[in-house]
Short mmCIF file of C-alpha atoms in Angstrom, two decimals:
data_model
loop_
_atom_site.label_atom_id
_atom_site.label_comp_id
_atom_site.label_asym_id
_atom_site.label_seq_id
_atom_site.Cartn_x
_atom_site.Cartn_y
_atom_site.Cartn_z
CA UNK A 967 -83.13 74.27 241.01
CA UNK A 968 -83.90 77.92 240.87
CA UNK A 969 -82.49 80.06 237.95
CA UNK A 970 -79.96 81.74 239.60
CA UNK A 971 -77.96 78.53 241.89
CA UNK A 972 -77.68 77.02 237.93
CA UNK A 973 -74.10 76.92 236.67
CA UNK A 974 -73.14 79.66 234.22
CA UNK A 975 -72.97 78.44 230.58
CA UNK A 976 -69.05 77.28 230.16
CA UNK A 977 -66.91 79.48 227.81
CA UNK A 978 -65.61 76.77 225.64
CA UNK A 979 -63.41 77.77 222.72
CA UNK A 980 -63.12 76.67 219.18
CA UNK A 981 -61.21 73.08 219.00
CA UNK A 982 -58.11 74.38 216.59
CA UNK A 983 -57.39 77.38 219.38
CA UNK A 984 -53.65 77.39 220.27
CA UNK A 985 -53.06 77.18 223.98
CA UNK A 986 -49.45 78.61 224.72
CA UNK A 987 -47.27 81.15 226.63
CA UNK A 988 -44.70 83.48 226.27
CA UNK A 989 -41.32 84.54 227.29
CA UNK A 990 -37.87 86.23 225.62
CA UNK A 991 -34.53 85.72 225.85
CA UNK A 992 -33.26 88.52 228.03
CA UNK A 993 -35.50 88.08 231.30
CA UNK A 994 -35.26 83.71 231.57
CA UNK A 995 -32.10 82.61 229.59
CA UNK A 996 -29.00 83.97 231.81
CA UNK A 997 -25.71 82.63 230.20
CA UNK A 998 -24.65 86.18 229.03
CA UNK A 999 -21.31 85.43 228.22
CA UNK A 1000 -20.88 81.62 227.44
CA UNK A 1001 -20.51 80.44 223.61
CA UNK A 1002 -20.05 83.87 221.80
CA UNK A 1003 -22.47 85.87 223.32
CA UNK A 1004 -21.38 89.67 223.70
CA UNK A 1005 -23.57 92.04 225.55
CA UNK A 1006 -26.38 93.80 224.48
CA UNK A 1007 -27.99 96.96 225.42
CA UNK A 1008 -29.72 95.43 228.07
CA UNK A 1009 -26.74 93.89 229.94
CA UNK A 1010 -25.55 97.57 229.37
CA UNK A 1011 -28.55 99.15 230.75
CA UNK A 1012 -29.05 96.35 233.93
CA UNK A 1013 -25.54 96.99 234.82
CA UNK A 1014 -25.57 100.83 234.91
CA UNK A 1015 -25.94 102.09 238.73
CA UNK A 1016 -29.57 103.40 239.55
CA UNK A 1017 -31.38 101.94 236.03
CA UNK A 1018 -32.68 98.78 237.61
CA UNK A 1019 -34.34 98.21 240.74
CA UNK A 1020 -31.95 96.88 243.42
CA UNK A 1021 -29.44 97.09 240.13
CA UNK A 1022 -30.79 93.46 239.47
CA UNK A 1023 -29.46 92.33 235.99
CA UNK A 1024 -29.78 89.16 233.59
CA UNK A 1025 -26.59 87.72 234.14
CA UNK A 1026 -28.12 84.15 235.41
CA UNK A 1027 -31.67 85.21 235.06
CA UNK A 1028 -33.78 81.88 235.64
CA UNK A 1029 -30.81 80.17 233.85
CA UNK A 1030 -33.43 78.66 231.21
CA UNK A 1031 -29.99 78.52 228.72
CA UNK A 1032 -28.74 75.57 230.59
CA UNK A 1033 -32.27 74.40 232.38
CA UNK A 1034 -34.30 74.13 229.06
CA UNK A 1035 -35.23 70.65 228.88
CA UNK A 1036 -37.06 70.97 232.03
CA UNK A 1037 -39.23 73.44 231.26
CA UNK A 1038 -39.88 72.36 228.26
CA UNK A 1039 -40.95 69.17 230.19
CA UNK A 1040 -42.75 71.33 232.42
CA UNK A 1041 -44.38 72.96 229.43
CA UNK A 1042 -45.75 69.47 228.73
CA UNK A 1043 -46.66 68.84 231.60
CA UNK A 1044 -49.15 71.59 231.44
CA UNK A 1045 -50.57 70.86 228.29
CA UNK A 1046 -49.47 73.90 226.48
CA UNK A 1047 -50.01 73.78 222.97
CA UNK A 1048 -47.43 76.54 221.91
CA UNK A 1049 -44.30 78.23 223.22
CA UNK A 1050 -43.21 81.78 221.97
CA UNK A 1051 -40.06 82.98 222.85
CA UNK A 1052 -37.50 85.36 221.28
CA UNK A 1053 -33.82 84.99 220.10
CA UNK A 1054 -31.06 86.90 221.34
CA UNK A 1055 -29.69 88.52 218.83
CA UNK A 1056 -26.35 88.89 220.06
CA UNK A 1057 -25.77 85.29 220.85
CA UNK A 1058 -26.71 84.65 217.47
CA UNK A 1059 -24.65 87.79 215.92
CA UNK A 1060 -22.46 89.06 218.66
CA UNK A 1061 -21.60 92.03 216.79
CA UNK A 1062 -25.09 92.47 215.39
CA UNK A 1063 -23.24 92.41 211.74
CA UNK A 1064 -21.22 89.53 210.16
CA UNK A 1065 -21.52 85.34 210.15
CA UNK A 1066 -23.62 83.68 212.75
CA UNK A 1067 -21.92 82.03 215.78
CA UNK A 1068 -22.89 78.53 215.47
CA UNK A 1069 -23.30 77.78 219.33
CA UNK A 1070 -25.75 80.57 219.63
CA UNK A 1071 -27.88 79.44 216.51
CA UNK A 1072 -27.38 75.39 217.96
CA UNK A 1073 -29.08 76.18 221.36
CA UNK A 1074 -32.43 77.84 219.81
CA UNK A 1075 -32.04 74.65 217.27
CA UNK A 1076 -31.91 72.14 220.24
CA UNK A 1077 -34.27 74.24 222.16
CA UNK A 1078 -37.12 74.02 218.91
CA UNK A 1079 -36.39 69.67 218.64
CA UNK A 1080 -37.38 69.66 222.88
CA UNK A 1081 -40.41 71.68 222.17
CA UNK A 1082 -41.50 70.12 218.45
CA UNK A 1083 -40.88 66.46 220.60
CA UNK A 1084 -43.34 67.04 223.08
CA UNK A 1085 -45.55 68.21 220.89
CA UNK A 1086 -45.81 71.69 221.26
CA UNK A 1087 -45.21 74.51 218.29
CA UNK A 1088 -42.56 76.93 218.61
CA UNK A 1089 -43.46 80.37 218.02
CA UNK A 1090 -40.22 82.83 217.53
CA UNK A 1091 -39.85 86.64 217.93
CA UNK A 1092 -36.50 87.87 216.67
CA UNK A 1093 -36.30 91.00 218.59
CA UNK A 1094 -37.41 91.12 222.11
CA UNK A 1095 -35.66 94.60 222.88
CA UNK A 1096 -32.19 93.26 223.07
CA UNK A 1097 -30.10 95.61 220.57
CA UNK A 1098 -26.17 94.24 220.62
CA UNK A 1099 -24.33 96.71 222.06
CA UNK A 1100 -22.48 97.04 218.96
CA UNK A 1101 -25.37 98.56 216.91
CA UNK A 1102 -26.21 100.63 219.73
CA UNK A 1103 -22.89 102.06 220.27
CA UNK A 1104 -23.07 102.96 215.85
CA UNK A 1105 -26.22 105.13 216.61
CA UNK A 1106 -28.94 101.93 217.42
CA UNK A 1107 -32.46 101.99 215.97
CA UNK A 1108 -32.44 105.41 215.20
CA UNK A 1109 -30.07 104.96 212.75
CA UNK A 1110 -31.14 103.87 209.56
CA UNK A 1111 -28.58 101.30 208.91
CA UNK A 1112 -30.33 99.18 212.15
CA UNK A 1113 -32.92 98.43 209.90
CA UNK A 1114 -30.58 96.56 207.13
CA UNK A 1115 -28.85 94.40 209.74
CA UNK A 1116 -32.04 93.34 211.71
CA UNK A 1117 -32.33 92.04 207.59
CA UNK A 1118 -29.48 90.32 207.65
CA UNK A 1119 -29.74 88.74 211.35
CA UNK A 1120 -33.53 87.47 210.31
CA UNK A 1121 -32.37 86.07 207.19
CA UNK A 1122 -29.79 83.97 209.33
CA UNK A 1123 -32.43 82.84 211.96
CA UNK A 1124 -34.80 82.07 209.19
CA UNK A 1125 -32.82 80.02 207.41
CA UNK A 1126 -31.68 78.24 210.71
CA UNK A 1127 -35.06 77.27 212.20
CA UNK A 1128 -37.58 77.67 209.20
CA UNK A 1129 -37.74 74.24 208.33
CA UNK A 1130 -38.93 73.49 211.88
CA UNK A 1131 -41.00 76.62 213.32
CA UNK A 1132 -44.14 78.15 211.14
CA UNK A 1133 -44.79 80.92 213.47
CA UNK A 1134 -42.49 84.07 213.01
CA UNK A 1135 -42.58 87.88 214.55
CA UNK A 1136 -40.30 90.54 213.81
CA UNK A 1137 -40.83 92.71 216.70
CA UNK A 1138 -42.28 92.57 220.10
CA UNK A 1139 -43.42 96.05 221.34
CA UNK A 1140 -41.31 98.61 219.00
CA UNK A 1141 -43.50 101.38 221.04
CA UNK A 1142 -41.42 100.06 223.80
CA UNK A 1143 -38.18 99.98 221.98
CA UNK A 1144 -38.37 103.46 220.28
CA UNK A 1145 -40.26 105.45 223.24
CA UNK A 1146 -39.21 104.10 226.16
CA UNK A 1147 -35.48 103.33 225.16
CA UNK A 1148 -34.99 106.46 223.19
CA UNK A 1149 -37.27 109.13 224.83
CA UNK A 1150 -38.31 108.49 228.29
CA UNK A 1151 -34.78 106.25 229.08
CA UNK A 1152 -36.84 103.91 231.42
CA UNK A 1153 -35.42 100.84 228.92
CA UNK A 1154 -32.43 100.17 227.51
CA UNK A 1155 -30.57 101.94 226.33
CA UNK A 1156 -31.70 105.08 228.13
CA UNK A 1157 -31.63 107.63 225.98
CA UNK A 1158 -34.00 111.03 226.37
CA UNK A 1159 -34.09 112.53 222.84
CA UNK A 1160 -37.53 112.36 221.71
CA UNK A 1161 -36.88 113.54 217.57
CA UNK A 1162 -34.23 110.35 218.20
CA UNK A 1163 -37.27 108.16 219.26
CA UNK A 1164 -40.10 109.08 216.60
CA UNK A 1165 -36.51 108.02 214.40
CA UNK A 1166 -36.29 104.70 216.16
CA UNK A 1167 -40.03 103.75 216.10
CA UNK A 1168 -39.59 104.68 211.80
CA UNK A 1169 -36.63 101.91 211.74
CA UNK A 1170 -38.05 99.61 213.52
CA UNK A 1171 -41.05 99.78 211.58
CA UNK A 1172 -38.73 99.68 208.19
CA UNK A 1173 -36.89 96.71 209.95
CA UNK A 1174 -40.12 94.49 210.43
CA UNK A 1175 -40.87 95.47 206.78
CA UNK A 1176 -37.00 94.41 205.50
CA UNK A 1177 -36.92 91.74 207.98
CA UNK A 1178 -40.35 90.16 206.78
CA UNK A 1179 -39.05 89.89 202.95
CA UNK A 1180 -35.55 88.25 204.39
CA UNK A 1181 -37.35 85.95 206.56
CA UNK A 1182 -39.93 85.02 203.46
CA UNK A 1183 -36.63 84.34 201.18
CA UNK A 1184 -35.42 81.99 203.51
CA UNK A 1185 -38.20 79.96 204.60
CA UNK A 1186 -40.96 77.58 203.07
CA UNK A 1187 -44.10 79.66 202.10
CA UNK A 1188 -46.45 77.95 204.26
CA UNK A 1189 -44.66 79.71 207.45
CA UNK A 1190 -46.58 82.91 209.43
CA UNK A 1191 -44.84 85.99 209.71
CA UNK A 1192 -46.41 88.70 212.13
CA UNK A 1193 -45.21 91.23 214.10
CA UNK A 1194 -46.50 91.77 217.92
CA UNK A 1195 -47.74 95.33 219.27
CA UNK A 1196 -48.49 96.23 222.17
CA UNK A 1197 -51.36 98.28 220.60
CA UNK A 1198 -53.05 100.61 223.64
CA UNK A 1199 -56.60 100.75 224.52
CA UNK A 1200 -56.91 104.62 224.22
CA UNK A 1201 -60.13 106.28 225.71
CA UNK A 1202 -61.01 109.68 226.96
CA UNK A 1203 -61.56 111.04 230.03
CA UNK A 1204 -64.84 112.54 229.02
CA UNK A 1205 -66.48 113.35 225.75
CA UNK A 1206 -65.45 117.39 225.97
CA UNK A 1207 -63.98 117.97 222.40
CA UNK A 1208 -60.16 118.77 224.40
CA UNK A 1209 -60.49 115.51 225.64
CA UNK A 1210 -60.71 113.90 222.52
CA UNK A 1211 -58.73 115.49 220.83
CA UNK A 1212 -55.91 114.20 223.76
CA UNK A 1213 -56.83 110.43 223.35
CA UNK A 1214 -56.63 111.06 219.42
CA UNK A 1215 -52.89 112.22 219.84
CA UNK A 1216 -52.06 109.37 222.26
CA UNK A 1217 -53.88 106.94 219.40
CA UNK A 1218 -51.55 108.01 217.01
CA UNK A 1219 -48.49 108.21 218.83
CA UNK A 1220 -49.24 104.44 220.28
CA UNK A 1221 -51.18 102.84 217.27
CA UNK A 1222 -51.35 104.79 213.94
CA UNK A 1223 -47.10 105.67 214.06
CA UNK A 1224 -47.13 101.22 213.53
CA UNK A 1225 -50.02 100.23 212.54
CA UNK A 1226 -50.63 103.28 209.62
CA UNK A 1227 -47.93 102.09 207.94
CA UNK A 1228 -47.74 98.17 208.39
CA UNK A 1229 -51.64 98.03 207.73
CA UNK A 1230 -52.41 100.81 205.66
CA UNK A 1231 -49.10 101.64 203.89
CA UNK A 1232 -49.01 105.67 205.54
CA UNK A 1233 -48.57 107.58 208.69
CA UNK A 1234 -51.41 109.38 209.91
CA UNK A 1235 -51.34 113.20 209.07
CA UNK A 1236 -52.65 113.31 212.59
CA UNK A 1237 -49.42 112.01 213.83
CA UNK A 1238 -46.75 114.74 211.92
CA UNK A 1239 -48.92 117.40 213.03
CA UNK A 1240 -48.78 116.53 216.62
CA UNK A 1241 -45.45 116.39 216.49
CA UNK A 1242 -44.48 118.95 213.82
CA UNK A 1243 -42.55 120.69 216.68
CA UNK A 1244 -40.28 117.78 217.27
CA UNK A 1245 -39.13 116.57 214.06
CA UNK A 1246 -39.99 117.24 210.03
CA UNK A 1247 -39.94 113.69 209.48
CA UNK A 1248 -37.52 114.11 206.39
CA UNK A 1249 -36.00 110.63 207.64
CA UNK A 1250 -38.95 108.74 205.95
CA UNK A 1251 -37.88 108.09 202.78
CA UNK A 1252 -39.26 107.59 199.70
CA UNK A 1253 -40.68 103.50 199.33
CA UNK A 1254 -40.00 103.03 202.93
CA UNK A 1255 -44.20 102.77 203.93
CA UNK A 1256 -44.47 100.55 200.76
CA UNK A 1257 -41.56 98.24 202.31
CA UNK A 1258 -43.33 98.31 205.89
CA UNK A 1259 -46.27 97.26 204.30
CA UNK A 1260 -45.64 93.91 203.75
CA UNK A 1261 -48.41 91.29 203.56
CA UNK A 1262 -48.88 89.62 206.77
CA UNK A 1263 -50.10 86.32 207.75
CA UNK A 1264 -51.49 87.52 211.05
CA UNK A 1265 -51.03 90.23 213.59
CA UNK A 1266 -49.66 89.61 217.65
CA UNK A 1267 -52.17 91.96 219.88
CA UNK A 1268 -49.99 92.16 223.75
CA UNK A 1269 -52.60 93.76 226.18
CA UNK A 1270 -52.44 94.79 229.94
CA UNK A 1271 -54.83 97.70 230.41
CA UNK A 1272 -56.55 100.90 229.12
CA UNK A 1273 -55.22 104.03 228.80
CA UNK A 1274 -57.00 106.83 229.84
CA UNK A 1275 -56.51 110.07 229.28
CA UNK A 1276 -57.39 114.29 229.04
CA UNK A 1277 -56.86 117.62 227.78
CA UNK A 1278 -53.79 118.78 230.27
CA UNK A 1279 -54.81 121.36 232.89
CA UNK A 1280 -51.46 123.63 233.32
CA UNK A 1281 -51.61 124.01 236.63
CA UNK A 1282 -51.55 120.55 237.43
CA UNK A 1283 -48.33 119.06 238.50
CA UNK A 1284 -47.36 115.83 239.89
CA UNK A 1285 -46.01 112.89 238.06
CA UNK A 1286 -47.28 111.08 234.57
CA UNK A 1287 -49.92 108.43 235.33
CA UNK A 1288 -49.45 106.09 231.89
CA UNK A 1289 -48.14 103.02 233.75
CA UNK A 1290 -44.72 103.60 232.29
CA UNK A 1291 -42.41 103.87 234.38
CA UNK A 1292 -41.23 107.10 236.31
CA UNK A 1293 -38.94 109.17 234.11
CA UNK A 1294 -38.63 113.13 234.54
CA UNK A 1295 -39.00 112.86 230.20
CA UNK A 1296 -42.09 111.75 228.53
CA UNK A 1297 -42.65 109.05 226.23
CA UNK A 1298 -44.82 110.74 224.10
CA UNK A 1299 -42.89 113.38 222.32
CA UNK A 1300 -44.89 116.34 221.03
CA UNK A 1301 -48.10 115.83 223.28
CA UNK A 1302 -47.14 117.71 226.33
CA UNK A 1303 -50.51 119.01 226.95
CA UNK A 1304 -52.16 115.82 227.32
CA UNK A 1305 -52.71 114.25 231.08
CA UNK A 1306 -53.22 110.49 232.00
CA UNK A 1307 -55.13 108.92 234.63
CA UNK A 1308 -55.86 105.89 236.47
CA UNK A 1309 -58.68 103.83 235.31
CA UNK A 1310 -61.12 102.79 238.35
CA UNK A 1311 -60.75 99.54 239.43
CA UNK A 1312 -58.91 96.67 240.93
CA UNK A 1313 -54.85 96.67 240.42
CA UNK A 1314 -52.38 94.24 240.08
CA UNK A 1315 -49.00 94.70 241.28
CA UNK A 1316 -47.58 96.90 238.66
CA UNK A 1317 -50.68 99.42 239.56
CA UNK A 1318 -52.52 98.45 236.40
CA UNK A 1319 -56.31 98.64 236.26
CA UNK A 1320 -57.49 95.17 235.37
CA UNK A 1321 -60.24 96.17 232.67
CA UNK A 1322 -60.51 92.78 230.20
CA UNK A 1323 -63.23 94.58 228.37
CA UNK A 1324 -60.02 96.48 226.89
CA UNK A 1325 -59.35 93.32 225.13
CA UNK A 1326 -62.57 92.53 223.65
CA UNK A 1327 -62.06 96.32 222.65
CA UNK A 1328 -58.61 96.51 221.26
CA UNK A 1329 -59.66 92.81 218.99
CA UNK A 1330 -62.63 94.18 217.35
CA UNK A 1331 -60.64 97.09 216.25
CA UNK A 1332 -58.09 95.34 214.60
CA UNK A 1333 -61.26 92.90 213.35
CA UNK A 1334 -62.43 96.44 211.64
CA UNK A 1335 -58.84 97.93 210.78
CA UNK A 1336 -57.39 94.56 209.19
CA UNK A 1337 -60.49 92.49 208.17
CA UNK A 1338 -59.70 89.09 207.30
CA UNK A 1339 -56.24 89.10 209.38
CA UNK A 1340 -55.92 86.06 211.75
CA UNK A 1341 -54.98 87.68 215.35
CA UNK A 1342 -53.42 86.12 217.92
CA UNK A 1343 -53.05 87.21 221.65
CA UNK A 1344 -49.31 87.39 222.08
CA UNK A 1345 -49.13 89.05 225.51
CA UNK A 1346 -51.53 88.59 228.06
CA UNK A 1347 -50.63 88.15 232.10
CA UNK A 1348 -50.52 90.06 235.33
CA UNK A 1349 -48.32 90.53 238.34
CA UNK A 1350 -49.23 89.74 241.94
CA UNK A 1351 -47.10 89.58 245.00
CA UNK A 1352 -47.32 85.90 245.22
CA UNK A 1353 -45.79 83.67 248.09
CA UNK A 1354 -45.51 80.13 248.44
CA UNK A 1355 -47.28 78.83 251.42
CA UNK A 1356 -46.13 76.24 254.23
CA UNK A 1357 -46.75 73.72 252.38
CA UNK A 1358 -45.03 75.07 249.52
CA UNK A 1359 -47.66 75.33 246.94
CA UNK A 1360 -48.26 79.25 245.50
CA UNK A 1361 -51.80 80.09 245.29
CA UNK A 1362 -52.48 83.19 243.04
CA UNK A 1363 -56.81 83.68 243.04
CA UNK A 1364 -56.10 87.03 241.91
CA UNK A 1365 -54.35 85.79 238.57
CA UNK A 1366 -56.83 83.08 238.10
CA UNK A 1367 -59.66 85.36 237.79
CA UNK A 1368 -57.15 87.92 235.46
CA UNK A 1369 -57.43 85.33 233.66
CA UNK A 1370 -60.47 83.82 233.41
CA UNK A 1371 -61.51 87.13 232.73
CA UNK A 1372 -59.63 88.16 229.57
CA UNK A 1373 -60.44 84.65 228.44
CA UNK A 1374 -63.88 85.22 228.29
CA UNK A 1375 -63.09 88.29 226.94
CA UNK A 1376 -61.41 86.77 223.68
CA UNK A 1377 -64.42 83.88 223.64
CA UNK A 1378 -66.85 87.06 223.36
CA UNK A 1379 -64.44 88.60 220.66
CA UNK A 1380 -64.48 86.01 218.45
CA UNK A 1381 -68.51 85.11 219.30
CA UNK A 1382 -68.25 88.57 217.92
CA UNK A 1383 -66.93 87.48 214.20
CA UNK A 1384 -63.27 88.58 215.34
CA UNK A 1385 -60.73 85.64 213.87
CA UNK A 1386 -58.38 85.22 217.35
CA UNK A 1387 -56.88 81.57 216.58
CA UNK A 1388 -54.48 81.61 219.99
CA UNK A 1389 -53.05 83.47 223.27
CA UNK A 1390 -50.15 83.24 224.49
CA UNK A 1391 -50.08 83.99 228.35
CA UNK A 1392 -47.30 85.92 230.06
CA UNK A 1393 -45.46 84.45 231.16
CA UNK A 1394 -44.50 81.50 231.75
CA UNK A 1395 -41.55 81.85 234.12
CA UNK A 1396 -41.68 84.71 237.00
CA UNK A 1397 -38.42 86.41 235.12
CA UNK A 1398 -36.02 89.49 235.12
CA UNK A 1399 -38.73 92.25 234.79
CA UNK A 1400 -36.85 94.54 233.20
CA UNK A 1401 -35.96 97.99 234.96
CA UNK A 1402 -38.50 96.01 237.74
CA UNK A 1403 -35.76 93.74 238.43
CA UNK A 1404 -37.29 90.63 240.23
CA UNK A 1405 -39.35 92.20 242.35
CA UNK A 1406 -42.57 92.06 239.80
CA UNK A 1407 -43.75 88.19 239.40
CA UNK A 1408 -46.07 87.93 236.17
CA UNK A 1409 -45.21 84.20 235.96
CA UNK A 1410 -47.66 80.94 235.89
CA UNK A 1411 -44.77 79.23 237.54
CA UNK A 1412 -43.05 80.61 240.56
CA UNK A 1413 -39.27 80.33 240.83
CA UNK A 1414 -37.03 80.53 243.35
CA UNK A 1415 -34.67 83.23 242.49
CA UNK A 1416 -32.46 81.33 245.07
CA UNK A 1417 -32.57 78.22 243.99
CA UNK A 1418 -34.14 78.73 240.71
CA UNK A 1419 -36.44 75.58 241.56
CA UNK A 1420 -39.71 75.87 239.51
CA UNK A 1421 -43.02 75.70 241.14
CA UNK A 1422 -46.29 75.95 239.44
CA UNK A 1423 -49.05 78.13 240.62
CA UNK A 1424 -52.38 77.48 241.03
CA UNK A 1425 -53.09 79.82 237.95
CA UNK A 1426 -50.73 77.59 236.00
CA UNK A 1427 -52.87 74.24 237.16
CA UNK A 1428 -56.12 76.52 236.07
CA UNK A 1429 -55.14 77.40 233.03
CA UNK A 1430 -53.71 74.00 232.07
CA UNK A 1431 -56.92 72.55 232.34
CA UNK A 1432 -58.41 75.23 229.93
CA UNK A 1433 -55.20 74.14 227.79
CA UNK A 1434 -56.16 70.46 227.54
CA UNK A 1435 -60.13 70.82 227.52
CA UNK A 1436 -60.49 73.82 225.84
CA UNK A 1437 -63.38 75.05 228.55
CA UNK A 1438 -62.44 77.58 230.86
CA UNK A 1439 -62.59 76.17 234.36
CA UNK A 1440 -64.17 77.78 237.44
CA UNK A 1441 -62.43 80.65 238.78
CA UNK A 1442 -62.72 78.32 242.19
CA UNK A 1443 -61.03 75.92 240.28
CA UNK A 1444 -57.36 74.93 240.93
#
């Protein structure tokens, strides 16, 4: 047959890949006040008029607390390899301080047998943005003392389920936590103070660093412990020196301020200078970059898009194009005169620019910044305005192809020499989506917010069969 009616080679990946997806507590579990659990700043933040959309909240969720089993079955049924969720910390320590409450702790325990006796590994995250209340209401994560009692709630957790799961992160998108939480209030808990955020991203760096010793007292050695960043894809607008000097402060203020110190054991000078205006940094004390910069056993990479960005012109007004949410205060404290764009392309239903060559990008960087680091994708999905049809079954091309797509885009990584050894898609469930509410659907399975019946889409068939063979399957393919 002529060259070009020949199949494309198939992009198989290495046989010891792990095959999983992702969730946390907050947007699937529901069950916010049964057996102990007090609120957190989410349930806070949900339930405050005009913070959500439609002022949808958590309360039931997809009611995975008391539906589990079944998708856990479902998870099986798929072929995953790997589940990652997070615990809630304030089902485990209601008060965010003090003794465990042994209901909480017993449903991620029953939750980790269901998964380990189908097969499939448990992968935990402790904190999935879900402060208790509590520690919120004594100052939250820009308060030092946050840091010592994310210690103490790890160390509990650890010793709980550290016989049974191997795979451990501290922190799932602290960027998210500290900027959007403390300085552009689009997350919980809403606050607009950005010195208090550049505060908050510090702690919750020191808490991943006191948190990783805790969780390594308390567990067997041969357990992973990793944190999970949403690290962005930063690139200019054009090569004009203004311009890069923009996407240098947007680097540092979304990579180096975690990354300096967790990989390298320092800030970036870069990063104080930028934002010499809005705080001295004096709350950095002295061994706090040596305790971030804890050994670690691999590094969680979340991707979505590029970020794209230019020198500011003043006259220009209108609102901030970074994908983050619409807030009348910046997430990037200090870097005023910087302006983001939209990258060209096609967009999913949160407006982002699908661009997988930002993942092959943001892997090899991490393959040069922590050579020798095992990487896994933690975070990897999209959002479509899917439907079921009359027949019931949801077809979602659009997130086949996302996928396929950033797939390949890993395959080429580690073709590449990177060392990627799993991805995690996102999500599993279509969830709470946050200050979204439920109108945003990134899930491979389509629920029923009615019913909460499960349903899964053709992407979740697709990538199932990737799961089980290891081969990505035609896009066609469902």
């Amino acid at each position: 047959m002529p060259d070009s009616d020949k199949p494309a080679n198939p992009v198989t990946f290495p046989p010891a890949f792990l095959w999983g997806a992702a969730t946390s507590a907050y947007q699937i579990e529901g069950a916010v006040r049964e057996d102990g659990r007090t609120p957190s700043i989410w349930d806070t933040f949900s339930h405050t008029p005009g913070k959500t959309v439609d002022g949808d909240h958590g309360d039931i969720a997809v009611d995975h607390y008391h539906r589990y089993r079944d998708d856990v079955a479902l998870m099986a049924e798929l072929g995953l390899g790997a589940y990652r969720f997070s615990v809630s910390w304030s089902r485990v320590q209601p008060t965010g301080r003090g003794p465990a409450v042994q209901k909480g702790l017993d449903f991620y325990r029953r939750l980790v047998d269901e998964l380990l006796s189908k097969g499939i590994k448990p992968a935990v995250t402790l904190y999935h943005w879900d402060l208790p209340q509590e520690l919120e209401d004594a100052g939250g994560w820009p308060e030092r003392d946050t840091a010592y009692r994310f210690a103490e709630y790890a160390q509990i957790v650890g010793e709980a389920l550290g016989d049974r799961v191997e795979h451990w992160m501290t922190l799932n998108e602290p960027w998210c936590s500290a900027f959007l939480g403390y300085a552009s209030g689009v997350h919980a808990p809403g606050r607009t103070d950005p010195a208090a955020s550049l505060r908050a991203a510090h702690h919750l760096n020191l808490a991943h660093g006191l948190g990783s010793t805790a969780l390594r007292s308390a567990m067997p050695a041969r357990n992973s412990v990793s944190i999970a960043l949403n690290s962005a894809v930063v690139r200019p607008l054009s090569q004009d020196p203004a311009d890069l000097a923009a996407a240098r402060k947007i680097d540092d203020l979304a990579n180096g301020v975690f990354h300096g110190p967790l990989l390298h054991g320092a800030y970036p000078q870069s990063l104080f200078e930028a934002t010499a205006a809005v705080t001295d940094w004096s709350f950095v004390l002295d061994g706090d970059t040596a305790q971030i910069n804890q050994p670690l056993d691999a590094l969680g990479l979340n991707y979505y898009t590029p970020t794209l960005v230019s020198a500011a012109d003043p006259a220009a007004k209108g609102p901030r194009a970074d994908g983050h949410g619409a807030s009348e205060h910046s997430p990037w404290p200090g870097v005023d005169d910087v302006a983001f764009h939209q990258s060209p392309g096609e967009r999913t239903a949160m407006g982002w620019t699908v661009d997988p060559s930002g993942l092959h990008e943001l892997i090899m960087r991490y393959t040069r910044e922590a050579p020798g680091l095992p990487l896994y994708i933690t975070e990897n999905g999209a959002a479509y305005d899917d439907k079921p049809g009359s027949d019931g079954s949801v077809h979602d091309p659009e997130r086949i192809a996302y996928l396929h797509g950033h797939l390949s885009a890993v395959r080429r990584a580690i073709t590449d020499g990177a060392d990627v050894r799993g991805y995690f898609l996102w999500s599993l469930l279509d969830n709470f989506e946050w200050a979204y509410g439920y109108g945003k659907r990134f899930g491979a399975v389509y629920v029923d917010y009615v019913t909460l019946e499960r349903t899964p889409k053709s992407s979740a068939l697709w990538y199932s069969r990737a799961a089980r063979t290891g081969t990505l399957p035609e896009v066609e393919a469902v």
